[in-house]
Tab-separated table of C-alpha atoms in Angstrom:
chain	number	residue	atom	x	y	z
C	1	MET	CA	19.534	-15.151	73.483
C	2	ARG	CA	19.631	-18.000	75.907
C	3	PHE	CA	18.130	-17.706	79.369
C	4	MET	CA	19.359	-19.536	82.394
C	5	THR	CA	17.492	-22.808	82.309
C	6	THR	CA	17.697	-24.823	85.488
C	7	SER	CA	19.564	-24.043	88.654
C	8	ASP	CA	21.880	-27.037	88.267
C	9	LYS	CA	23.682	-25.631	85.276
C	10	PRO	CA	24.150	-21.890	85.600
C	11	GLU	CA	27.539	-22.105	83.876
C	12	ASN	CA	25.816	-22.802	80.550
C	13	ALA	CA	23.317	-20.042	80.886
C	14	THR	CA	24.969	-17.183	79.026
C	15	GLY	CA	25.174	-16.575	75.310
C	16	GLY	CA	22.984	-14.986	72.688
C	17	GLU	CA	22.749	-11.300	71.881
C	18	SER	CA	22.025	-9.299	74.988
C	19	ALA	CA	23.651	-11.436	77.647
C	20	ALA	CA	26.838	-12.428	75.836
C	21	ASP	CA	29.073	-9.981	77.668
C	22	ASP	CA	27.805	-10.911	81.123
C	23	THR	CA	30.224	-13.294	82.828
C	24	ALA	CA	29.239	-12.866	86.494
C	25	GLU	CA	28.618	-15.966	88.589
C	26	VAL	CA	24.844	-15.920	88.108
C	27	THR	CA	24.664	-15.083	84.477
C	28	GLY	CA	22.251	-14.307	81.680
C	29	ILE	CA	18.874	-12.725	82.247
C	30	ALA	CA	18.677	-14.115	85.765
C	31	ALA	CA	21.567	-11.849	86.771
C	32	GLN	CA	19.869	-8.753	85.401
C	33	ASP	CA	17.149	-6.532	86.763
C	34	TRP	CA	14.070	-5.573	84.789
C	35	ASP	CA	15.436	-2.279	83.497
C	36	ARG	CA	18.337	-3.989	81.838
C	37	ALA	CA	16.637	-7.206	80.731
C	38	SER	CA	13.624	-5.431	79.246
C	39	ALA	CA	15.799	-3.537	76.781
C	40	ASP	CA	15.446	-6.678	74.653
C	41	PRO	CA	11.975	-6.321	73.080
C	42	GLN	CA	11.549	-10.071	72.725
C	43	TYR	CA	12.265	-10.641	76.424
C	44	ARG	CA	9.939	-7.810	77.318
C	45	ALA	CA	7.137	-9.289	75.212
C	46	ALA	CA	7.652	-12.699	76.821
C	47	VAL	CA	7.397	-11.268	80.347
C	48	VAL	CA	4.262	-9.300	79.468
C	49	ASP	CA	2.765	-12.557	78.174
C	50	LEU	CA	3.816	-14.408	81.283
C	51	LEU	CA	2.413	-11.794	83.682
C	52	GLY	CA	-0.775	-11.584	81.619
C	53	ALA	CA	-1.249	-15.361	81.701
C	54	LEU	CA	-0.517	-15.503	85.403
C	55	ALA	CA	-2.833	-12.550	86.140
C	56	TYR	CA	-5.748	-14.056	84.254
C	57	GLY	CA	-4.980	-17.403	85.876
C	58	GLU	CA	-5.363	-15.788	89.297
C	59	LEU	CA	-8.573	-14.023	88.311
C	60	ALA	CA	-9.975	-17.292	86.934
C	61	ALA	CA	-8.822	-19.095	90.093
C	62	PHE	CA	-10.658	-16.501	92.145
C	63	GLU	CA	-13.858	-17.183	90.218
C	64	ARG	CA	-13.431	-20.937	90.367
C	65	LEU	CA	-12.848	-20.929	94.138
C	66	ALA	CA	-15.763	-18.607	94.738
C	67	GLU	CA	-17.897	-20.941	92.648
C	68	ASP	CA	-16.660	-23.983	94.576
C	69	ALA	CA	-17.472	-22.196	97.825
C	70	LYS	CA	-21.118	-22.635	96.875
C	71	LEU	CA	-20.640	-26.429	96.879
C	72	ALA	CA	-19.095	-26.383	100.356
C	73	PRO	CA	-20.828	-28.786	102.730
C	74	THR	CA	-20.414	-26.524	105.772
C	75	LEU	CA	-20.137	-22.816	106.516
C	76	VAL	CA	-16.576	-23.364	107.774
C	77	ASP	CA	-15.570	-24.918	104.432
C	78	LYS	CA	-17.327	-22.126	102.589
C	79	ALA	CA	-15.455	-19.457	104.526
C	80	GLU	CA	-12.166	-21.310	103.967
C	81	LEU	CA	-12.661	-21.339	100.205
C	82	ALA	CA	-13.758	-17.728	100.150
C	83	LYS	CA	-10.540	-16.862	101.992
C	84	MET	CA	-8.442	-18.606	99.350
C	85	ALA	CA	-10.397	-16.873	96.615
C	86	ALA	CA	-9.668	-13.492	98.194
C	87	ALA	CA	-5.957	-14.409	98.388
C	88	GLU	CA	-5.939	-15.267	94.663
C	89	PHE	CA	-7.580	-11.943	93.947
C	90	HIS	CA	-4.816	-10.089	95.777
C	91	HIS	CA	-2.253	-11.951	93.693
C	92	PHE	CA	-4.133	-10.798	90.629
C	93	GLU	CA	-3.967	-7.219	91.918
C	94	ARG	CA	-0.186	-7.412	92.324
C	95	LEU	CA	0.297	-8.795	88.826
C	96	ALA	CA	-2.057	-6.260	87.248
C	97	GLY	CA	-0.305	-3.533	89.232
C	98	ARG	CA	3.069	-4.659	87.932
C	99	LEU	CA	1.830	-4.663	84.339
C	100	THR	CA	0.585	-1.102	84.786
C	101	GLU	CA	3.907	-0.126	86.351
C	102	ILE	CA	5.848	-1.282	83.299
C	103	GLY	CA	3.474	0.623	81.032
C	104	GLU	CA	1.262	-2.245	79.872
C	105	GLU	CA	-2.513	-2.424	79.925
C	106	PRO	CA	-3.339	-5.443	82.170
C	107	THR	CA	-6.475	-6.239	80.184
C	108	ARG	CA	-4.576	-6.379	76.918
C	109	ALA	CA	-1.891	-8.557	78.456
C	110	MET	CA	-4.487	-10.992	79.820
C	111	GLU	CA	-6.697	-11.216	76.754
C	112	PRO	CA	-4.586	-13.735	74.766
C	113	PHE	CA	-5.009	-16.275	77.588
C	114	VAL	CA	-8.712	-15.877	78.293
C	115	ASP	CA	-9.879	-18.498	75.798
C	116	ALA	CA	-7.431	-21.180	76.903
C	117	LEU	CA	-8.116	-20.695	80.609
C	118	ASP	CA	-11.867	-20.343	80.194
C	119	GLY	CA	-11.767	-23.397	77.941
C	120	PHE	CA	-9.954	-25.375	80.597
C	121	HIS	CA	-12.441	-24.372	83.278
C	122	LYS	CA	-15.408	-25.046	81.021
C	123	GLN	CA	-14.158	-28.522	80.118
C	124	THR	CA	-13.493	-29.351	83.741
C	125	ALA	CA	-16.438	-28.002	85.717
C	126	PRO	CA	-16.456	-30.065	88.927
C	127	SER	CA	-19.686	-31.923	89.599
C	128	ASP	CA	-19.279	-31.897	93.367
C	129	TRP	CA	-17.286	-30.519	96.268
C	130	LEU	CA	-14.528	-33.169	96.171
C	131	GLU	CA	-13.968	-32.812	92.440
C	132	GLY	CA	-13.683	-29.079	93.017
C	133	LEU	CA	-11.057	-29.588	95.717
C	134	VAL	CA	-9.028	-32.027	93.606
C	135	LYS	CA	-9.197	-29.665	90.667
C	136	ALA	CA	-8.042	-26.695	92.698
C	137	TYR	CA	-5.233	-28.723	94.233
C	138	VAL	CA	-4.044	-30.293	90.966
C	139	GLY	CA	-4.423	-27.058	89.032
C	140	ASP	CA	-2.654	-24.888	91.580
C	141	SER	CA	0.164	-27.366	92.008
C	142	ILE	CA	0.844	-27.776	88.307
C	143	ALA	CA	0.648	-24.039	87.719
C	144	SER	CA	2.920	-23.438	90.660
C	145	ASP	CA	5.516	-26.012	89.456
C	146	PHE	CA	5.398	-24.511	86.007
C	147	TYR	CA	5.872	-20.917	87.139
C	148	ARG	CA	8.668	-21.908	89.496
C	149	GLU	CA	10.491	-23.521	86.561
C	150	VAL	CA	9.942	-20.412	84.479
C	151	ALA	CA	11.015	-18.114	87.311
C	152	ALA	CA	14.587	-19.384	86.947
C	153	HIS	CA	14.626	-17.843	83.462
C	154	LEU	CA	13.515	-14.410	84.611
C	155	ASP	CA	15.196	-11.143	85.531
C	156	SER	CA	15.484	-10.599	89.288
C	157	ASP	CA	12.526	-8.168	89.610
C	158	THR	CA	10.059	-10.318	87.696
C	159	ARG	CA	11.312	-13.460	89.422
C	160	GLY	CA	10.655	-11.926	92.854
C	161	LEU	CA	7.098	-11.037	91.916
C	162	VAL	CA	6.313	-14.426	90.354
C	163	LEU	CA	7.638	-16.318	93.373
C	164	ALA	CA	5.708	-14.021	95.735
C	165	VAL	CA	2.337	-14.642	94.077
C	166	LEU	CA	2.997	-18.398	94.078
C	167	ASP	CA	3.132	-18.280	97.853
C	168	ASP	CA	0.919	-20.984	99.221
C	169	THR	CA	-2.612	-19.749	99.793
C	170	GLY	CA	-3.206	-22.680	102.148
C	171	HIS	CA	-5.203	-24.527	99.561
C	172	ALA	CA	-3.009	-27.609	99.281
C	173	GLY	CA	-3.158	-28.638	102.922
C	174	PHE	CA	-6.886	-28.012	103.094
C	175	ALA	CA	-7.651	-30.015	99.945
C	176	VAL	CA	-5.401	-32.938	100.899
C	177	GLU	CA	-6.981	-33.242	104.325
C	178	LYS	CA	-10.549	-33.191	103.013
C	179	VAL	CA	-9.923	-35.568	100.105
C	180	ARG	CA	-8.071	-38.127	102.227
C	181	ALA	CA	-10.841	-38.097	104.797
C	182	ALA	CA	-13.423	-38.715	102.073
C	183	ILE	CA	-11.425	-41.650	100.633
C	184	ASP	CA	-10.965	-43.155	104.098
C	185	GLU	CA	-14.685	-43.023	104.552
C	186	ASP	CA	-15.518	-44.542	101.163
C	187	PRO	CA	-12.606	-46.023	99.160
C	188	ARG	CA	-14.625	-46.037	95.929
C	189	VAL	CA	-14.367	-42.248	95.964
C	190	GLY	CA	-10.626	-42.680	95.302
C	191	GLY	CA	-11.194	-44.423	91.961
C	192	ARG	CA	-13.555	-41.744	90.737
C	193	LEU	CA	-11.244	-38.914	91.799
C	194	ALA	CA	-8.195	-40.605	90.228
C	195	LEU	CA	-9.980	-40.643	86.869
C	196	TRP	CA	-10.940	-37.038	87.401
C	197	ALA	CA	-7.337	-36.007	88.130
C	198	ARG	CA	-6.167	-37.726	84.934
C	199	ARG	CA	-8.771	-35.866	82.946
C	200	LEU	CA	-7.650	-32.578	84.512
C	201	MET	CA	-4.008	-33.234	83.628
C	202	GLY	CA	-4.927	-34.112	80.049
C	203	GLU	CA	-7.035	-31.003	79.624
C	204	ALA	CA	-4.345	-28.795	81.184
C	205	LEU	CA	-1.737	-30.147	78.776
C	206	SER	CA	-3.959	-29.682	75.768
C	207	GLN	CA	-4.745	-26.064	76.679
C	208	SER	CA	-1.056	-25.365	77.368
C	209	GLN	CA	-0.136	-26.623	73.929
C	210	ARG	CA	-2.707	-24.265	72.465
C	211	VAL	CA	-1.111	-21.323	74.289
C	212	VAL	CA	2.422	-22.354	73.360
C	213	ALA	CA	1.418	-22.647	69.706
C	214	ASP	CA	-0.148	-19.164	69.749
C	215	ARG	CA	2.351	-17.098	71.686
C	216	ASP	CA	5.751	-17.000	70.066
C	217	ALA	CA	7.603	-14.772	72.525
C	218	LEU	CA	6.384	-16.726	75.518
C	219	SER	CA	7.119	-20.164	74.131
C	220	THR	CA	10.519	-19.047	72.936
C	221	MET	CA	11.384	-17.954	76.449
C	222	LEU	CA	9.990	-21.160	77.935
C	223	VAL	CA	12.209	-23.393	75.888
C	224	GLY	CA	15.194	-21.171	76.504
C	225	GLY	CA	16.374	-20.413	72.989
C	226	VAL	CA	15.744	-17.842	70.290
C	227	ALA	CA	18.459	-17.678	67.667
C	228	ASP	CA	19.068	-21.412	67.709
C	229	GLY	CA	15.428	-22.378	67.542
C	230	PHE	CA	13.565	-24.230	70.290
C	231	ASP	CA	15.484	-26.312	72.777
C	232	LEU	CA	12.850	-29.019	72.775
C	233	ALA	CA	14.881	-31.354	74.936
C	234	GLU	CA	14.810	-28.862	77.781
C	235	VAL	CA	11.083	-28.234	77.532
C	236	GLY	CA	10.540	-31.987	77.442
C	237	ARG	CA	12.512	-32.367	80.657
C	238	MET	CA	10.495	-29.612	82.273
C	239	PHE	CA	7.232	-31.359	81.407
C	240	SER	CA	8.656	-34.622	82.770
C	241	ARG	CA	9.520	-32.979	86.067
C	242	ILE	CA	6.061	-31.444	86.336
C	243	THR	CA	4.347	-34.732	85.500
C	244	GLU	CA	6.464	-36.642	88.031
C	245	ALA	CA	5.648	-34.151	90.755
C	246	HIS	CA	1.961	-34.514	89.852
C	247	THR	CA	2.191	-38.318	90.133
C	248	LYS	CA	3.795	-38.047	93.562
C	249	ARG	CA	1.150	-35.641	94.767
C	250	MET	CA	-1.630	-37.918	93.572
C	251	ALA	CA	-0.066	-40.858	95.399
C	252	ALA	CA	0.165	-38.777	98.577
C	253	LEU	CA	-3.509	-38.015	98.168
C	254	GLY	CA	-4.291	-41.731	97.944
C	255	LEU	CA	-5.004	-41.580	94.202
C	256	ALA	CA	-3.351	-43.568	91.431
C	257	ALA	CA	-2.242	-40.999	88.846
A	1	MET	CA	-34.365	-2.152	128.808
A	2	ARG	CA	-34.613	0.559	126.255
A	3	PHE	CA	-31.768	1.261	123.836
A	4	MET	CA	-31.033	4.636	122.376
A	5	THR	CA	-33.200	4.832	119.306
A	6	THR	CA	-32.370	7.707	117.008
A	7	SER	CA	-29.816	10.433	117.445
A	8	ASP	CA	-32.443	13.167	117.691
A	9	LYS	CA	-33.694	12.027	121.071
A	10	PRO	CA	-30.834	10.850	123.232
A	11	GLU	CA	-32.498	12.293	126.316
A	12	ASN	CA	-35.144	9.561	126.183
A	13	ALA	CA	-32.715	6.755	125.711
A	14	THR	CA	-32.171	5.566	129.272
A	15	GLY	CA	-34.352	3.324	131.336
A	16	GLY	CA	-34.813	-0.384	131.807
A	17	GLU	CA	-32.720	-2.706	133.925
A	18	SER	CA	-29.073	-2.347	133.084
A	19	ALA	CA	-28.875	1.255	131.935
A	20	ALA	CA	-31.153	2.899	134.513
A	21	ASP	CA	-28.357	4.371	136.599
A	22	ASP	CA	-26.488	5.895	133.654
A	23	THR	CA	-27.234	9.614	133.393
A	24	ALA	CA	-24.322	10.809	131.208
A	25	GLU	CA	-25.047	12.917	128.142
A	26	VAL	CA	-25.005	10.004	125.698
A	27	THR	CA	-26.974	7.482	127.626
A	28	GLY	CA	-28.171	3.908	127.543
A	29	ILE	CA	-26.337	1.149	125.745
A	30	ALA	CA	-24.792	3.616	123.300
A	31	ALA	CA	-22.810	5.139	126.150
A	32	GLN	CA	-21.421	1.779	127.241
A	33	ASP	CA	-18.622	-0.363	125.940
A	34	TRP	CA	-19.036	-4.045	125.128
A	35	ASP	CA	-17.797	-5.321	128.479
A	36	ARG	CA	-20.447	-3.454	130.347
A	37	ALA	CA	-23.298	-3.773	127.844
A	38	SER	CA	-22.810	-7.494	127.317
A	39	ALA	CA	-23.459	-8.203	130.981
A	40	ASP	CA	-27.130	-8.201	129.952
A	41	PRO	CA	-27.632	-11.654	128.360
A	42	GLN	CA	-30.463	-10.434	126.159
A	43	TYR	CA	-28.325	-7.622	124.736
A	44	ARG	CA	-25.459	-10.045	124.239
A	45	ALA	CA	-27.703	-12.488	122.347
A	46	ALA	CA	-28.986	-9.670	120.154
A	47	VAL	CA	-25.464	-8.551	119.214
A	48	VAL	CA	-24.386	-12.127	118.450
A	49	ASP	CA	-27.417	-12.394	116.161
A	50	LEU	CA	-26.611	-9.089	114.536
A	51	LEU	CA	-22.951	-9.928	113.911
A	52	GLY	CA	-23.923	-13.391	112.671
A	53	ALA	CA	-26.459	-11.946	110.221
A	54	LEU	CA	-24.016	-9.304	109.040
A	55	ALA	CA	-21.189	-11.880	108.690
A	56	TYR	CA	-23.277	-14.248	106.614
A	57	GLY	CA	-24.544	-11.291	104.621
A	58	GLU	CA	-20.948	-10.404	103.737
A	59	LEU	CA	-20.089	-13.990	102.850
A	60	ALA	CA	-23.191	-14.227	100.659
A	61	ALA	CA	-22.336	-10.855	99.092
A	62	PHE	CA	-18.882	-12.194	98.321
A	63	GLU	CA	-20.402	-15.177	96.518
A	64	ARG	CA	-22.944	-13.071	94.685
A	65	LEU	CA	-20.341	-10.581	93.452
A	66	ALA	CA	-17.987	-13.364	92.396
A	67	GLU	CA	-20.884	-14.922	90.522
A	68	ASP	CA	-21.773	-11.593	88.885
A	69	ALA	CA	-18.136	-11.194	87.861
A	70	LYS	CA	-18.745	-14.052	85.447
A	71	LEU	CA	-21.439	-11.973	83.697
A	72	ALA	CA	-19.095	-9.001	83.297
A	73	PRO	CA	-18.895	-7.795	79.689
A	74	THR	CA	-15.202	-6.873	79.910
A	75	LEU	CA	-12.123	-7.970	81.824
A	76	VAL	CA	-11.975	-4.557	83.476
A	77	ASP	CA	-15.535	-4.958	84.797
A	78	LYS	CA	-14.727	-8.485	85.904
A	79	ALA	CA	-11.683	-7.346	87.859
A	80	GLU	CA	-13.709	-4.506	89.409
A	81	LEU	CA	-16.359	-6.915	90.697
A	82	ALA	CA	-13.754	-9.370	91.934
A	83	LYS	CA	-12.194	-6.510	93.895
A	84	MET	CA	-15.481	-5.684	95.580
A	85	ALA	CA	-16.019	-9.367	96.347
A	86	ALA	CA	-12.617	-9.539	98.033
A	87	ALA	CA	-13.495	-6.416	100.068
A	88	GLU	CA	-16.730	-8.073	101.249
A	89	PHE	CA	-14.751	-11.132	102.226
A	90	HIS	CA	-12.447	-9.046	104.412
A	91	HIS	CA	-15.482	-7.552	106.125
A	92	PHE	CA	-16.662	-11.078	106.767
A	93	GLU	CA	-13.262	-11.892	108.297
A	94	ARG	CA	-13.489	-8.957	110.689
A	95	LEU	CA	-16.983	-9.916	111.815
A	96	ALA	CA	-16.097	-13.599	112.235
A	97	GLY	CA	-12.958	-12.544	114.111
A	98	ARG	CA	-15.019	-10.389	116.446
A	99	LEU	CA	-17.436	-13.237	117.145
A	100	THR	CA	-14.502	-15.490	118.031
A	101	GLU	CA	-13.065	-12.741	120.232
A	102	ILE	CA	-16.233	-12.553	122.317
A	103	GLY	CA	-16.265	-16.329	122.659
A	104	GLU	CA	-18.852	-17.199	120.023
A	105	GLU	CA	-18.544	-19.736	117.224
A	106	PRO	CA	-18.995	-17.679	113.984
A	107	THR	CA	-20.637	-20.587	112.196
A	108	ARG	CA	-23.241	-21.026	114.895
A	109	ALA	CA	-23.951	-17.300	114.927
A	110	MET	CA	-24.411	-17.238	111.136
A	111	GLU	CA	-26.516	-20.366	110.790
A	112	PRO	CA	-29.903	-18.853	111.783
A	113	PHE	CA	-29.610	-16.418	108.843
A	114	VAL	CA	-28.470	-18.771	106.120
A	115	ASP	CA	-31.955	-19.764	104.941
A	116	ALA	CA	-33.283	-16.220	104.733
A	117	LEU	CA	-30.249	-14.871	102.878
A	118	ASP	CA	-29.902	-17.863	100.579
A	119	GLY	CA	-33.653	-17.638	99.982
A	120	PHE	CA	-33.339	-13.999	99.009
A	121	HIS	CA	-30.478	-14.715	96.601
A	122	LYS	CA	-32.254	-17.720	95.128
A	123	GLN	CA	-35.449	-15.751	94.513
A	124	THR	CA	-33.522	-12.899	92.929
A	125	ALA	CA	-30.882	-14.477	90.704
A	126	PRO	CA	-30.056	-11.771	88.144
A	127	SER	CA	-30.544	-12.797	84.527
A	128	ASP	CA	-27.897	-10.444	83.185
A	129	TRP	CA	-25.079	-8.089	84.092
A	130	LEU	CA	-27.278	-5.001	84.613
A	131	GLU	CA	-29.735	-6.835	86.848
A	132	GLY	CA	-26.751	-8.037	88.868
A	133	LEU	CA	-25.470	-4.481	89.265
A	134	VAL	CA	-28.872	-3.120	90.284
A	135	LYS	CA	-29.293	-5.952	92.763
A	136	ALA	CA	-25.887	-5.391	94.333
A	137	TYR	CA	-26.518	-1.656	94.529
A	138	VAL	CA	-30.050	-1.905	95.937
A	139	GLY	CA	-29.121	-4.723	98.304
A	140	ASP	CA	-25.984	-3.055	99.633
A	141	SER	CA	-27.712	0.280	100.083
A	142	ILE	CA	-30.692	-1.116	101.972
A	143	ALA	CA	-28.478	-3.316	104.151
A	144	SER	CA	-26.201	-0.375	104.803
A	145	ASP	CA	-29.115	1.936	105.756
A	146	PHE	CA	-30.510	-0.730	108.016
A	147	TYR	CA	-27.250	-1.427	109.852
A	148	ARG	CA	-26.569	2.291	110.263
A	149	GLU	CA	-29.959	2.666	111.944
A	150	VAL	CA	-29.214	-0.290	114.171
A	151	ALA	CA	-25.712	0.985	114.961
A	152	ALA	CA	-27.231	3.832	116.975
A	153	HIS	CA	-28.618	1.222	119.381
A	154	LEU	CA	-25.291	-0.501	119.955
A	155	ASP	CA	-22.526	-0.319	122.533
A	156	SER	CA	-19.524	1.714	121.403
A	157	ASP	CA	-17.297	-1.280	120.488
A	158	THR	CA	-19.890	-3.083	118.397
A	159	ARG	CA	-21.001	0.196	116.813
A	160	GLY	CA	-17.437	0.945	115.686
A	161	LEU	CA	-17.098	-2.462	114.053
A	162	VAL	CA	-20.483	-2.319	112.307
A	163	LEU	CA	-19.803	1.139	110.893
A	164	ALA	CA	-16.334	0.062	109.745
A	165	VAL	CA	-17.592	-2.910	107.738
A	166	LEU	CA	-20.275	-0.734	106.143
A	167	ASP	CA	-17.540	1.404	104.652
A	168	ASP	CA	-18.223	1.854	100.991
A	169	THR	CA	-16.601	-0.860	98.908
A	170	GLY	CA	-16.901	1.365	95.833
A	171	HIS	CA	-19.811	-0.603	94.515
A	172	ALA	CA	-22.388	2.163	94.501
A	173	GLY	CA	-20.505	4.554	92.235
A	174	PHE	CA	-19.572	1.769	89.853
A	175	ALA	CA	-23.129	0.415	89.578
A	176	VAL	CA	-24.714	3.852	89.162
A	177	GLU	CA	-22.338	4.794	86.370
A	178	LYS	CA	-22.872	1.549	84.424
A	179	VAL	CA	-26.655	1.473	84.857
A	180	ARG	CA	-27.113	5.122	83.852
A	181	ALA	CA	-25.001	4.600	80.765
A	182	ALA	CA	-27.096	1.573	79.772
A	183	ILE	CA	-30.356	3.519	80.210
A	184	ASP	CA	-29.002	6.440	78.210
A	185	GLU	CA	-28.202	4.043	75.411
A	186	ASP	CA	-31.577	2.292	75.471
A	187	PRO	CA	-34.320	3.914	77.604
A	188	ARG	CA	-36.411	0.717	77.571
A	189	VAL	CA	-33.788	-0.818	79.833
A	190	GLY	CA	-34.942	1.620	82.532
A	191	GLY	CA	-38.457	0.160	82.636
A	192	ARG	CA	-37.220	-3.380	82.974
A	193	LEU	CA	-34.724	-2.484	85.716
A	194	ALA	CA	-37.336	-0.457	87.638
A	195	LEU	CA	-39.558	-3.542	87.828
A	196	TRP	CA	-36.568	-5.594	88.890
A	197	ALA	CA	-35.695	-3.135	91.695
A	198	ARG	CA	-39.273	-3.296	92.978
A	199	ARG	CA	-39.133	-7.071	93.039
A	200	LEU	CA	-35.838	-6.921	94.965
A	201	MET	CA	-37.294	-4.580	97.566
A	202	GLY	CA	-40.341	-6.800	98.015
A	203	GLU	CA	-38.257	-9.941	98.413
A	204	ALA	CA	-35.889	-8.198	100.853
A	205	LEU	CA	-38.810	-7.084	103.021
A	206	SER	CA	-40.390	-10.516	103.026
A	207	GLN	CA	-37.136	-12.226	104.052
A	208	SER	CA	-36.539	-9.576	106.746
A	209	GLN	CA	-39.953	-10.265	108.224
A	210	ARG	CA	-39.077	-13.947	108.348
A	211	VAL	CA	-35.891	-13.185	110.296
A	212	VAL	CA	-37.625	-10.763	112.640
A	213	ALA	CA	-40.329	-13.346	113.382
A	214	ASP	CA	-37.703	-16.006	114.157
A	215	ARG	CA	-35.155	-14.158	116.230
A	216	ASP	CA	-36.594	-12.731	119.417
A	217	ALA	CA	-33.484	-11.115	120.879
A	218	LEU	CA	-32.610	-9.404	117.629
A	219	SER	CA	-36.069	-8.081	116.866
A	220	THR	CA	-36.475	-6.901	120.417
A	221	MET	CA	-33.318	-4.862	120.110
A	222	LEU	CA	-34.365	-3.532	116.712
A	223	VAL	CA	-37.594	-2.075	117.952
A	224	GLY	CA	-35.905	-0.672	121.016
A	225	GLY	CA	-38.008	-2.101	123.824
A	226	VAL	CA	-38.117	-5.196	125.984
A	227	ALA	CA	-40.097	-4.733	129.152
A	228	ASP	CA	-42.762	-2.619	127.471
A	229	GLY	CA	-43.178	-4.858	124.461
A	230	PHE	CA	-42.313	-3.807	120.913
A	231	ASP	CA	-42.178	-0.140	120.025
A	232	LEU	CA	-43.804	-0.740	116.683
A	233	ALA	CA	-44.106	2.939	115.867
A	234	GLU	CA	-40.331	3.327	115.925
A	235	VAL	CA	-39.703	0.285	113.737
A	236	GLY	CA	-42.323	1.581	111.325
A	237	ARG	CA	-40.512	4.908	111.112
A	238	MET	CA	-37.245	3.121	110.470
A	239	PHE	CA	-38.734	1.176	107.564
A	240	SER	CA	-40.196	4.420	106.185
A	241	ARG	CA	-36.792	6.079	106.268
A	242	ILE	CA	-35.182	3.122	104.521
A	243	THR	CA	-37.904	2.972	101.870
A	244	GLU	CA	-37.648	6.717	101.221
A	245	ALA	CA	-33.900	6.507	100.804
A	246	HIS	CA	-34.414	3.623	98.371
A	247	THR	CA	-36.891	5.667	96.331
A	248	LYS	CA	-34.443	8.559	96.124
A	249	ARG	CA	-31.616	6.271	95.024
A	250	MET	CA	-33.766	4.719	92.317
A	251	ALA	CA	-34.687	8.169	91.021
A	252	ALA	CA	-31.011	9.139	90.933
A	253	LEU	CA	-30.395	5.995	88.919
A	254	GLY	CA	-33.054	7.040	86.410
A	255	LEU	CA	-35.529	4.413	87.617
A	256	ALA	CA	-39.046	4.955	88.929
A	257	ALA	CA	-39.180	3.126	92.286
């Protein structure tokens, strides 16, 4: 099976076992709803993995933001972070709800991703408020880019849910504003935070590799090929796009990536 | 001014400056809406204090529950605590929204209570999951009893809001179930948690006294008298009722209070 990869080449997106007879304009899995797409057990397993990873990511984000709220310099900042944490929790609820709806135990779906995500958070505990903001901003943005790329490979029902929970929780604007103000006030802060952002990116990549190595169904879906083996060129391009977007965001923040 | 004290004696609840001419069946402040009651600057100040204390209490409860979620032994428990934390955050939002609505800065209203609440949480950091559950249960129950008592003294609009945010977030049932199961499994746990609950009650009382000593308008409203000085007998009875309810809850939990 081959899933639709990027939006600029839908005409190449069919093929493989289950989607071979589908020749509509939007083709492949992306043209199917969940009921049809999930008939393929490998696709089903990949989506359960994806929803489980995303759900635990939201739960971990909730915890991280709530933790960062304690570092907030003012009550207004604290309340702002608590608000974002609550929004992440509601995303978690939707994802867990969806897993239940399709007959999967949310806890079991999340469990394979606990170590990688906890490992990431443990290796990158922010030492102050600004590091926390940069981490939340970098982490959310990379995760969001990644899931948006993946969403193009998904059946219409799952795609709708994934895009809905990626809806901006307002974090980006808040973090950018605070970090830029801090750099304006003391430019040396920029150097320290740039190093920090590089460390975050490195740690995120290393934990992602760990997940990809462990979870066959998920990684197979990510790289868009099953029968033919991994389409490594495509996954390489995806990582390039994500890294470029990261570099641009860091520049906008006043940080050299 | 004298506010309505307890529901068993509404006939004594009038008197004082602003409510003296009100002879309806429910009398005093409790018979008034916010627009009328808040014409008295001392009543207004007391309500701002009360909403500020309650708002910061919810924000602190959010943080505490999110923190406890990290101690959760299973993902299901973690998600359950995160859910309660999000519920507390939404209560905070309602209270902060109400403060804004009546023209008060939520941050300024909360600030006088930050030290006492942070002090309480700092002095009573749970060392494990069960201590966290007992703390959340004891703390929520006492706060809830206290605000319900106070609600009887409030104008109808403020009373409605206070009672709404005291709505059970599901914490009590969850905590009771988990704690009882742990005691059943190892009765020695009961002794340790009983000591812990006593320490919590002591610390809560000592921080409350600190607040009462600091905030004139609030404490004046609490004890139900202004012109005549404090009605200490009534406040004593209120504390007795709260302590008795606490003792009963501890017994139900299998702990000697």
